[in-house]
Amino acid sequence: CMLFTLLPAGVFAAEETPTSGDCSRLDDGSVTWHYNSDTKTLTISGSGDMKTFEKESAVPWYGYMEEIETAVIEDGVTKVGARAFESATALSAVSLGNTVTAIENAFHQCTSLKEITLPDSLTSITNQAFQDSGLTSIDIPAGVTSIGNSSFTYAKSLTAINVDPANKNYKSIDGVLFDIRFGDMNLMLYPAGKQDTSYTVPDGTVRISNLVNEFLSELYLNDGLESFHTIYASRSKLTELKFPASVKEIQSTLSNNFALKKLYFYGDAPTVKGGESISSSAPCQEGSVVYYVPGTKGWDKNPWKGWAADGDIILNTWDGGTTPDPTETAQI
């Protein structure tokens, strides 16, 4: 007991969680952080990039992550580093300085974050930047040149992604995000919270990258569409899809759309893209009915010829006009 009483108070104070420190990319003190526990505000100050954190627990304010309500990124800071606010579930207000040019996957699972104003200086939004966040809408500035495919996925309250009309790389049509960087239109993201029950893909779209939505029950694909790449959507209400003859490729994760049981094709059998395992190569669900037009090619080959990882695919012909009675099918 006497020994403990003789130890300096600083020995115990050193074990306390710090409220400030360095968070610069080069560990040179050029960017620092400070947490105010009274206001539950974390402030990032300085000049240059924040550090990219390899894991959430490496963030120096990790001990406060669940209680932070406000984040202030001051002028001078140029990048919001990866995992900076990952799973900060109480974070509801973010102020970004007008020098921020890049947002890495910093706000993943910030479920209380309903809105954020992106600065005009912003050029890059990386994968998972706002994935599974509470955002209800987002405005993309004119200067943004790069948006990761999963930047806004699984944001269940997100109803609209709006792009400044002056942006030459991306555009928004009725709140849906399109990538136009390569001279054509790629439907990059249909917001998960958009509550329309029917959607017609705009003419000129050549690829659908991400259309995961629990409200859509009708989806009309456009002539000229070449690739349909959507991801896991087990709660989708889509029960059927009609693919124009222009479609040459579909993503095998159609097989995770459990309600999708009828697929109609006007052209040859598309290539099915998937992983290396057999199970990832199934184009649709067990018991699904695939209708094809007589004379089109490729239906006698796997994975279309009545085979799927989880069971049989039923194939039947149709005339490309009136939707056939699904009971009048024959497995081949």
mmCIF file of C-alpha atoms in Angstrom:
data_model
loop_
_atom_site.group_PDB
_atom_site.id
_atom_site.type_symbol
_atom_site.label_atom_id
_atom_site.label_comp_id
_atom_site.label_asym_id
_atom_site.label_seq_id
_atom_site.Cartn_x
_atom_site.Cartn_y
_atom_site.Cartn_z
ATOM 1 C CA CYS A 1 0.000 0.000 0.000
ATOM 2 C CA MET A 2 2.848 2.344 0.892
ATOM 3 C CA LEU A 3 4.468 1.700 -2.507
ATOM 4 C CA PHE A 4 1.257 2.643 -4.367
ATOM 5 C CA THR A 5 0.917 5.846 -2.382
ATOM 6 C CA LEU A 6 4.441 6.851 -3.405
ATOM 7 C CA LEU A 7 3.778 6.451 -7.168
ATOM 8 C CA PRO A 8 3.264 9.747 -8.988
ATOM 9 C CA ALA A 9 -0.247 10.579 -10.164
ATOM 10 C CA GLY A 10 1.008 10.743 -13.744
ATOM 11 C CA VAL A 11 1.413 6.960 -13.831
ATOM 12 C CA PHE A 12 -2.345 6.547 -13.606
ATOM 13 C CA ALA A 13 -3.162 9.578 -15.769
ATOM 14 C CA ALA A 14 -1.125 8.112 -18.616
ATOM 15 C CA GLU A 15 -3.578 5.211 -18.845
ATOM 16 C CA GLU A 16 -6.548 7.505 -19.516
ATOM 17 C CA THR A 17 -7.921 7.733 -23.065
ATOM 18 C CA PRO A 18 -6.410 10.816 -24.725
ATOM 19 C CA THR A 19 -8.709 13.549 -26.045
ATOM 20 C CA SER A 20 -6.346 14.877 -28.729
ATOM 21 C CA GLY A 21 -3.428 13.857 -30.890
ATOM 22 C CA ASP A 22 -1.994 13.412 -34.353
ATOM 23 C CA CYS A 23 -3.995 11.888 -37.232
ATOM 24 C CA SER A 24 -1.940 13.020 -40.211
ATOM 25 C CA ARG A 25 -1.048 10.802 -43.136
ATOM 26 C CA LEU A 26 2.679 11.223 -42.519
ATOM 27 C CA ASP A 27 2.485 11.213 -38.696
ATOM 28 C CA ASP A 28 4.096 14.640 -38.728
ATOM 29 C CA GLY A 29 1.510 16.557 -36.719
ATOM 30 C CA SER A 30 0.179 18.405 -39.758
ATOM 31 C CA VAL A 31 -3.360 17.144 -39.047
ATOM 32 C CA THR A 32 -4.602 16.778 -35.489
ATOM 33 C CA TRP A 33 -7.774 15.778 -33.684
ATOM 34 C CA HIS A 34 -9.519 16.943 -30.531
ATOM 35 C CA TYR A 35 -12.557 15.489 -28.788
ATOM 36 C CA ASN A 36 -14.818 17.560 -26.536
ATOM 37 C CA SER A 37 -16.679 15.155 -24.282
ATOM 38 C CA ASP A 38 -19.078 17.874 -23.090
ATOM 39 C CA THR A 39 -20.377 18.642 -26.592
ATOM 40 C CA LYS A 40 -19.549 15.191 -27.983
ATOM 41 C CA THR A 41 -17.777 16.902 -30.864
ATOM 42 C CA LEU A 42 -14.680 15.648 -32.660
ATOM 43 C CA THR A 43 -12.716 18.284 -34.554
ATOM 44 C CA ILE A 44 -10.067 17.604 -37.192
ATOM 45 C CA SER A 45 -7.679 20.528 -37.808
ATOM 46 C CA GLY A 46 -4.519 21.269 -39.734
ATOM 47 C CA SER A 47 -3.310 21.048 -43.300
ATOM 48 C CA GLY A 48 -3.193 17.997 -45.587
ATOM 49 C CA ASP A 49 -4.550 14.461 -45.610
ATOM 50 C CA MET A 50 -5.856 12.531 -42.661
ATOM 51 C CA LYS A 51 -4.405 9.089 -42.133
ATOM 52 C CA THR A 52 -5.994 6.086 -43.817
ATOM 53 C CA PHE A 53 -6.712 3.713 -40.946
ATOM 54 C CA GLU A 54 -6.327 0.008 -41.713
ATOM 55 C CA LYS A 55 -8.879 -1.052 -39.107
ATOM 56 C CA GLU A 56 -11.494 0.635 -36.968
ATOM 57 C CA SER A 57 -9.657 -0.041 -33.698
ATOM 58 C CA ALA A 58 -6.605 1.826 -35.048
ATOM 59 C CA VAL A 59 -8.490 5.135 -35.069
ATOM 60 C CA PRO A 60 -7.072 7.190 -32.162
ATOM 61 C CA TRP A 61 -10.543 8.330 -31.020
ATOM 62 C CA TYR A 62 -11.898 4.785 -31.215
ATOM 63 C CA GLY A 63 -12.777 4.907 -27.519
ATOM 64 C CA TYR A 64 -15.259 7.707 -28.229
ATOM 65 C CA MET A 65 -16.631 6.335 -31.502
ATOM 66 C CA GLU A 66 -20.010 5.298 -30.132
ATOM 67 C CA GLU A 67 -20.664 8.643 -28.427
ATOM 68 C CA ILE A 68 -19.499 11.173 -31.052
ATOM 69 C CA GLU A 69 -22.489 13.222 -32.222
ATOM 70 C CA THR A 70 -20.778 15.946 -34.264
ATOM 71 C CA ALA A 71 -17.706 15.888 -36.508
ATOM 72 C CA VAL A 72 -16.037 19.060 -37.748
ATOM 73 C CA ILE A 73 -13.440 18.792 -40.507
ATOM 74 C CA GLU A 74 -11.898 22.247 -40.647
ATOM 75 C CA ASP A 75 -10.559 24.153 -43.661
ATOM 76 C CA GLY A 76 -7.067 22.986 -44.523
ATOM 77 C CA VAL A 77 -7.795 19.263 -44.221
ATOM 78 C CA THR A 78 -7.859 17.656 -47.678
ATOM 79 C CA LYS A 79 -8.939 14.043 -47.059
ATOM 80 C CA VAL A 80 -11.270 12.277 -44.640
ATOM 81 C CA GLY A 81 -9.452 9.039 -43.961
ATOM 82 C CA ALA A 82 -10.799 5.501 -44.181
ATOM 83 C CA ARG A 83 -12.680 4.263 -41.095
ATOM 84 C CA ALA A 84 -12.444 7.669 -39.441
ATOM 85 C CA PHE A 85 -16.068 7.431 -38.305
ATOM 86 C CA GLU A 86 -16.949 3.836 -39.116
ATOM 87 C CA SER A 87 -19.854 2.617 -36.955
ATOM 88 C CA ALA A 88 -20.180 6.009 -35.242
ATOM 89 C CA THR A 89 -23.869 5.278 -34.751
ATOM 90 C CA ALA A 90 -24.588 8.477 -32.759
ATOM 91 C CA LEU A 91 -22.986 10.769 -35.351
ATOM 92 C CA SER A 92 -25.733 13.011 -36.727
ATOM 93 C CA ALA A 93 -23.947 16.174 -37.872
ATOM 94 C CA VAL A 94 -20.851 16.540 -40.073
ATOM 95 C CA SER A 95 -19.235 19.757 -41.247
ATOM 96 C CA LEU A 96 -16.738 19.422 -44.102
ATOM 97 C CA GLY A 97 -14.266 22.198 -44.839
ATOM 98 C CA ASN A 98 -14.029 23.679 -48.313
ATOM 99 C CA THR A 99 -10.591 22.130 -48.871
ATOM 100 C CA VAL A 100 -11.709 18.484 -48.635
ATOM 101 C CA THR A 101 -11.060 16.768 -51.971
ATOM 102 C CA ALA A 102 -11.493 13.096 -50.995
ATOM 103 C CA ILE A 103 -13.744 11.059 -48.716
ATOM 104 C CA GLU A 104 -12.597 7.497 -48.167
ATOM 105 C CA ASN A 105 -14.803 4.836 -46.555
ATOM 106 C CA ALA A 106 -15.147 7.094 -43.541
ATOM 107 C CA PHE A 107 -18.882 7.112 -42.736
ATOM 108 C CA HIS A 108 -19.717 3.431 -43.139
ATOM 109 C CA GLN A 109 -22.608 2.437 -40.822
ATOM 110 C CA CYS A 110 -23.199 5.965 -39.541
ATOM 111 C CA THR A 111 -26.887 5.182 -39.152
ATOM 112 C CA SER A 112 -27.832 8.477 -37.451
ATOM 113 C CA LEU A 113 -26.306 10.593 -40.224
ATOM 114 C CA LYS A 114 -29.334 11.782 -42.197
ATOM 115 C CA GLU A 115 -27.763 14.579 -44.225
ATOM 116 C CA ILE A 116 -24.385 16.010 -45.161
ATOM 117 C CA THR A 117 -23.275 18.874 -47.388
ATOM 118 C CA LEU A 118 -20.407 17.928 -49.676
ATOM 119 C CA PRO A 119 -18.015 20.804 -50.474
ATOM 120 C CA ASP A 120 -17.421 22.073 -54.006
ATOM 121 C CA SER A 121 -13.759 21.104 -53.587
ATOM 122 C CA LEU A 122 -14.640 17.394 -53.473
ATOM 123 C CA THR A 123 -13.379 15.209 -56.337
ATOM 124 C CA SER A 124 -13.407 11.632 -54.957
ATOM 125 C CA ILE A 125 -15.821 9.448 -52.983
ATOM 126 C CA THR A 126 -14.455 5.946 -52.467
ATOM 127 C CA ASN A 127 -16.158 2.593 -51.989
ATOM 128 C CA GLN A 128 -18.237 2.266 -48.809
ATOM 129 C CA ALA A 129 -17.846 5.971 -47.999
ATOM 130 C CA PHE A 130 -21.506 6.202 -46.910
ATOM 131 C CA GLN A 131 -22.471 2.546 -47.138
ATOM 132 C CA ASP A 132 -25.252 1.494 -44.749
ATOM 133 C CA SER A 133 -25.563 5.077 -43.496
ATOM 134 C CA GLY A 134 -28.743 6.914 -42.532
ATOM 135 C CA LEU A 135 -28.591 9.396 -45.425
ATOM 136 C CA THR A 136 -31.957 10.311 -46.916
ATOM 137 C CA SER A 137 -30.566 12.172 -49.939
ATOM 138 C CA ILE A 138 -27.214 13.420 -51.184
ATOM 139 C CA ASP A 139 -26.090 16.168 -53.585
ATOM 140 C CA ILE A 140 -22.975 15.426 -55.645
ATOM 141 C CA PRO A 141 -20.951 18.552 -56.545
ATOM 142 C CA ALA A 142 -19.875 19.419 -60.089
ATOM 143 C CA GLY A 143 -16.211 18.641 -59.501
ATOM 144 C CA VAL A 144 -16.577 15.016 -58.425
ATOM 145 C CA THR A 145 -14.711 12.777 -60.866
ATOM 146 C CA SER A 146 -14.729 9.437 -59.038
ATOM 147 C CA ILE A 147 -17.448 7.620 -57.071
ATOM 148 C CA GLY A 148 -16.921 4.077 -55.805
ATOM 149 C CA ASN A 149 -19.539 1.517 -56.843
ATOM 150 C CA SER A 150 -20.456 0.800 -53.216
ATOM 151 C CA SER A 151 -20.278 4.367 -51.899
ATOM 152 C CA PHE A 152 -23.991 4.509 -51.059
ATOM 153 C CA THR A 153 -25.133 0.876 -51.094
ATOM 154 C CA TYR A 154 -27.404 -0.472 -48.333
ATOM 155 C CA ALA A 155 -28.318 3.066 -47.240
ATOM 156 C CA LYS A 156 -31.923 2.026 -46.638
ATOM 157 C CA SER A 157 -33.281 5.558 -46.155
ATOM 158 C CA LEU A 158 -31.602 7.014 -49.247
ATOM 159 C CA THR A 159 -34.303 8.147 -51.665
ATOM 160 C CA ALA A 160 -32.339 10.330 -54.094
ATOM 161 C CA ILE A 161 -28.816 10.924 -55.365
ATOM 162 C CA ASN A 162 -28.731 14.336 -57.017
ATOM 163 C CA VAL A 163 -25.840 15.436 -59.237
ATOM 164 C CA ASP A 164 -24.966 19.002 -60.141
ATOM 165 C CA PRO A 165 -25.936 19.429 -63.843
ATOM 166 C CA ALA A 166 -22.449 20.861 -64.497
ATOM 167 C CA ASN A 167 -20.816 17.544 -63.564
ATOM 168 C CA LYS A 168 -19.355 15.925 -66.705
ATOM 169 C CA ASN A 169 -18.730 12.508 -65.133
ATOM 170 C CA TYR A 170 -22.003 11.598 -63.453
ATOM 171 C CA LYS A 171 -25.644 12.495 -63.831
ATOM 172 C CA SER A 172 -28.879 11.974 -61.962
ATOM 173 C CA ILE A 173 -32.180 11.037 -63.566
ATOM 174 C CA ASP A 174 -35.099 11.081 -61.150
ATOM 175 C CA GLY A 175 -32.729 10.558 -58.207
ATOM 176 C CA VAL A 176 -30.942 7.590 -59.802
ATOM 177 C CA LEU A 177 -27.151 7.823 -60.220
ATOM 178 C CA PHE A 178 -25.604 7.258 -63.667
ATOM 179 C CA ASP A 179 -21.926 7.034 -64.601
ATOM 180 C CA ILE A 180 -21.276 8.789 -67.920
ATOM 181 C CA ARG A 181 -17.470 8.965 -67.786
ATOM 182 C CA PHE A 182 -16.894 6.652 -70.747
ATOM 183 C CA GLY A 183 -19.345 8.086 -73.217
ATOM 184 C CA ASP A 184 -22.264 5.779 -72.403
ATOM 185 C CA MET A 185 -24.692 5.466 -69.494
ATOM 186 C CA ASN A 186 -24.149 3.040 -66.653
ATOM 187 C CA LEU A 187 -26.942 2.884 -64.085
ATOM 188 C CA MET A 188 -24.565 2.965 -61.161
ATOM 189 C CA LEU A 189 -26.955 3.009 -58.210
ATOM 190 C CA TYR A 190 -30.702 2.949 -57.731
ATOM 191 C CA PRO A 191 -31.231 4.278 -54.185
ATOM 192 C CA ALA A 192 -32.281 1.586 -51.728
ATOM 193 C CA GLY A 193 -34.845 3.864 -50.072
ATOM 194 C CA LYS A 194 -36.562 5.058 -53.260
ATOM 195 C CA GLN A 195 -40.153 3.918 -52.809
ATOM 196 C CA ASP A 196 -41.441 3.779 -56.382
ATOM 197 C CA THR A 197 -42.948 0.384 -57.143
ATOM 198 C CA SER A 198 -42.258 0.607 -60.890
ATOM 199 C CA TYR A 199 -39.175 1.776 -62.782
ATOM 200 C CA THR A 200 -38.363 2.048 -66.476
ATOM 201 C CA VAL A 201 -34.641 2.133 -67.254
ATOM 202 C CA PRO A 202 -33.927 5.208 -69.427
ATOM 203 C CA ASP A 203 -33.018 4.797 -73.074
ATOM 204 C CA GLY A 204 -29.276 4.946 -73.641
ATOM 205 C CA THR A 205 -28.409 2.844 -70.595
ATOM 206 C CA VAL A 206 -25.949 0.092 -71.540
ATOM 207 C CA ARG A 207 -25.228 -1.349 -68.112
ATOM 208 C CA ILE A 208 -26.968 -1.734 -64.762
ATOM 209 C CA SER A 209 -24.471 -2.051 -61.946
ATOM 210 C CA ASN A 210 -26.552 -1.854 -58.801
ATOM 211 C CA LEU A 211 -30.309 -1.993 -58.504
ATOM 212 C CA VAL A 212 -31.052 -3.331 -55.039
ATOM 213 C CA ASN A 213 -34.401 -2.103 -53.791
ATOM 214 C CA GLU A 214 -37.114 -3.659 -51.641
ATOM 215 C CA PHE A 215 -39.968 -1.524 -53.006
ATOM 216 C CA LEU A 216 -39.762 -2.225 -56.744
ATOM 217 C CA SER A 217 -42.180 -4.832 -58.004
ATOM 218 C CA GLU A 218 -41.917 -3.923 -61.710
ATOM 219 C CA LEU A 219 -38.732 -3.229 -63.669
ATOM 220 C CA TYR A 220 -38.702 -2.493 -67.397
ATOM 221 C CA LEU A 221 -35.338 -2.852 -69.135
ATOM 222 C CA ASN A 222 -34.486 -0.721 -72.149
ATOM 223 C CA ASP A 223 -33.522 -1.854 -75.643
ATOM 224 C CA GLY A 224 -29.775 -1.418 -76.004
ATOM 225 C CA LEU A 225 -28.973 -2.641 -72.495
ATOM 226 C CA GLU A 226 -25.931 -4.926 -72.683
ATOM 227 C CA SER A 227 -25.052 -5.902 -69.093
ATOM 228 C CA PHE A 228 -27.203 -6.476 -66.041
ATOM 229 C CA HIS A 229 -25.015 -6.603 -62.931
ATOM 230 C CA THR A 230 -26.966 -6.306 -59.741
ATOM 231 C CA ILE A 231 -25.938 -7.560 -56.306
ATOM 232 C CA TYR A 232 -27.474 -9.503 -53.445
ATOM 233 C CA ALA A 233 -31.141 -8.539 -53.083
ATOM 234 C CA SER A 234 -32.879 -11.283 -51.136
ATOM 235 C CA ARG A 235 -35.851 -9.048 -50.229
ATOM 236 C CA SER A 236 -36.539 -7.883 -53.754
ATOM 237 C CA LYS A 237 -40.212 -7.920 -54.770
ATOM 238 C CA LEU A 238 -39.400 -8.461 -58.449
ATOM 239 C CA THR A 239 -41.067 -11.657 -59.629
ATOM 240 C CA GLU A 240 -40.194 -11.478 -63.333
ATOM 241 C CA LEU A 241 -37.862 -9.721 -65.755
ATOM 242 C CA LYS A 242 -37.857 -9.393 -69.534
ATOM 243 C CA PHE A 243 -34.402 -9.054 -71.086
ATOM 244 C CA PRO A 244 -34.064 -7.349 -74.487
ATOM 245 C CA ALA A 245 -32.075 -9.093 -77.206
ATOM 246 C CA SER A 246 -29.221 -6.643 -76.644
ATOM 247 C CA VAL A 247 -28.377 -8.143 -73.223
ATOM 248 C CA LYS A 248 -25.204 -10.198 -73.548
ATOM 249 C CA GLU A 249 -24.246 -10.626 -69.902
ATOM 250 C CA ILE A 250 -25.956 -10.969 -66.542
ATOM 251 C CA GLN A 251 -24.554 -11.212 -63.048
ATOM 252 C CA SER A 252 -25.088 -14.600 -61.430
ATOM 253 C CA THR A 253 -26.247 -12.950 -58.223
ATOM 254 C CA LEU A 254 -29.687 -12.794 -59.807
ATOM 255 C CA SER A 255 -29.883 -16.152 -58.032
ATOM 256 C CA ASN A 256 -30.150 -14.313 -54.708
ATOM 257 C CA ASN A 257 -33.364 -12.570 -55.726
ATOM 258 C CA PHE A 258 -35.620 -15.118 -54.074
ATOM 259 C CA ALA A 259 -38.884 -13.772 -55.506
ATOM 260 C CA LEU A 260 -37.563 -13.650 -59.075
ATOM 261 C CA LYS A 261 -38.913 -16.828 -60.656
ATOM 262 C CA LYS A 262 -39.643 -15.927 -64.286
ATOM 263 C CA LEU A 263 -37.042 -14.660 -66.771
ATOM 264 C CA TYR A 264 -37.957 -13.856 -70.367
ATOM 265 C CA PHE A 265 -35.274 -13.476 -73.033
ATOM 266 C CA TYR A 266 -35.698 -12.024 -76.526
ATOM 267 C CA GLY A 267 -32.193 -12.914 -77.688
ATOM 268 C CA ASP A 268 -29.450 -15.508 -77.299
ATOM 269 C CA ALA A 269 -28.542 -16.870 -73.873
ATOM 270 C CA PRO A 270 -26.431 -14.263 -72.080
ATOM 271 C CA THR A 271 -23.095 -15.086 -70.512
ATOM 272 C CA VAL A 272 -23.454 -15.620 -66.776
ATOM 273 C CA LYS A 273 -20.770 -13.910 -64.742
ATOM 274 C CA GLY A 274 -19.947 -15.127 -61.262
ATOM 275 C CA GLY A 275 -17.261 -16.377 -58.953
ATOM 276 C CA GLU A 276 -15.156 -19.485 -59.259
ATOM 277 C CA SER A 277 -17.484 -21.822 -57.356
ATOM 278 C CA ILE A 278 -20.293 -23.720 -59.067
ATOM 279 C CA SER A 279 -22.890 -22.252 -56.706
ATOM 280 C CA SER A 280 -22.059 -18.714 -57.802
ATOM 281 C CA SER A 281 -22.734 -19.616 -61.435
ATOM 282 C CA ALA A 282 -26.449 -20.312 -61.046
ATOM 283 C CA PRO A 283 -28.308 -17.662 -63.059
ATOM 284 C CA CYS A 284 -31.538 -17.798 -61.058
ATOM 285 C CA GLN A 285 -33.413 -19.608 -58.310
ATOM 286 C CA GLU A 286 -34.286 -23.283 -58.066
ATOM 287 C CA GLY A 287 -37.527 -23.860 -59.930
ATOM 288 C CA SER A 288 -37.228 -20.660 -61.954
ATOM 289 C CA VAL A 289 -38.770 -20.668 -65.411
ATOM 290 C CA VAL A 290 -36.613 -19.290 -68.238
ATOM 291 C CA TYR A 291 -38.443 -18.439 -71.442
ATOM 292 C CA TYR A 292 -36.550 -18.092 -74.713
ATOM 293 C CA VAL A 293 -37.534 -17.450 -78.324
ATOM 294 C CA PRO A 294 -37.185 -20.418 -80.736
ATOM 295 C CA GLY A 295 -34.137 -20.078 -82.940
ATOM 296 C CA THR A 296 -32.056 -18.211 -80.392
ATOM 297 C CA LYS A 297 -28.814 -19.816 -79.267
ATOM 298 C CA GLY A 298 -27.018 -20.958 -76.134
ATOM 299 C CA TRP A 299 -29.886 -22.482 -74.179
ATOM 300 C CA ASP A 300 -28.506 -25.999 -74.637
ATOM 301 C CA LYS A 301 -25.409 -25.146 -72.593
ATOM 302 C CA ASN A 302 -24.820 -24.768 -68.878
ATOM 303 C CA PRO A 303 -25.873 -22.943 -66.838
ATOM 304 C CA TRP A 304 -29.060 -22.631 -68.911
ATOM 305 C CA LYS A 305 -29.886 -26.188 -69.995
ATOM 306 C CA GLY A 306 -31.987 -27.135 -66.994
ATOM 307 C CA TRP A 307 -29.210 -27.075 -64.428
ATOM 308 C CA ALA A 308 -28.569 -24.898 -61.380
ATOM 309 C CA ALA A 309 -26.501 -25.351 -58.247
ATOM 310 C CA ASP A 310 -29.564 -25.478 -56.017
ATOM 311 C CA GLY A 311 -31.902 -27.348 -58.340
ATOM 312 C CA ASP A 312 -33.323 -27.371 -61.838
ATOM 313 C CA ILE A 313 -34.032 -24.410 -64.058
ATOM 314 C CA ILE A 314 -37.110 -24.961 -66.187
ATOM 315 C CA LEU A 315 -36.810 -23.802 -69.798
ATOM 316 C CA ASN A 316 -39.639 -23.233 -72.204
ATOM 317 C CA THR A 317 -40.085 -21.382 -75.478
ATOM 318 C CA TRP A 318 -42.276 -18.336 -76.031
ATOM 319 C CA ASP A 319 -43.102 -16.180 -79.021
ATOM 320 C CA GLY A 320 -41.643 -12.984 -77.623
ATOM 321 C CA GLY A 321 -45.086 -11.441 -77.347
ATOM 322 C CA THR A 322 -47.841 -12.540 -74.992
ATOM 323 C CA THR A 323 -46.514 -13.721 -71.659
ATOM 324 C CA PRO A 324 -47.023 -17.503 -71.545
ATOM 325 C CA ASP A 325 -48.860 -19.374 -68.840
ATOM 326 C CA PRO A 326 -46.111 -20.468 -66.428
ATOM 327 C CA THR A 327 -47.931 -23.745 -65.842
ATOM 328 C CA GLU A 328 -47.398 -24.709 -69.479
ATOM 329 C CA THR A 329 -43.722 -25.464 -69.145
ATOM 330 C CA ALA A 330 -41.535 -28.423 -69.856
ATOM 331 C CA GLN A 331 -38.227 -29.142 -68.224
ATOM 332 C CA ILE A 332 -35.444 -30.020 -70.670
#
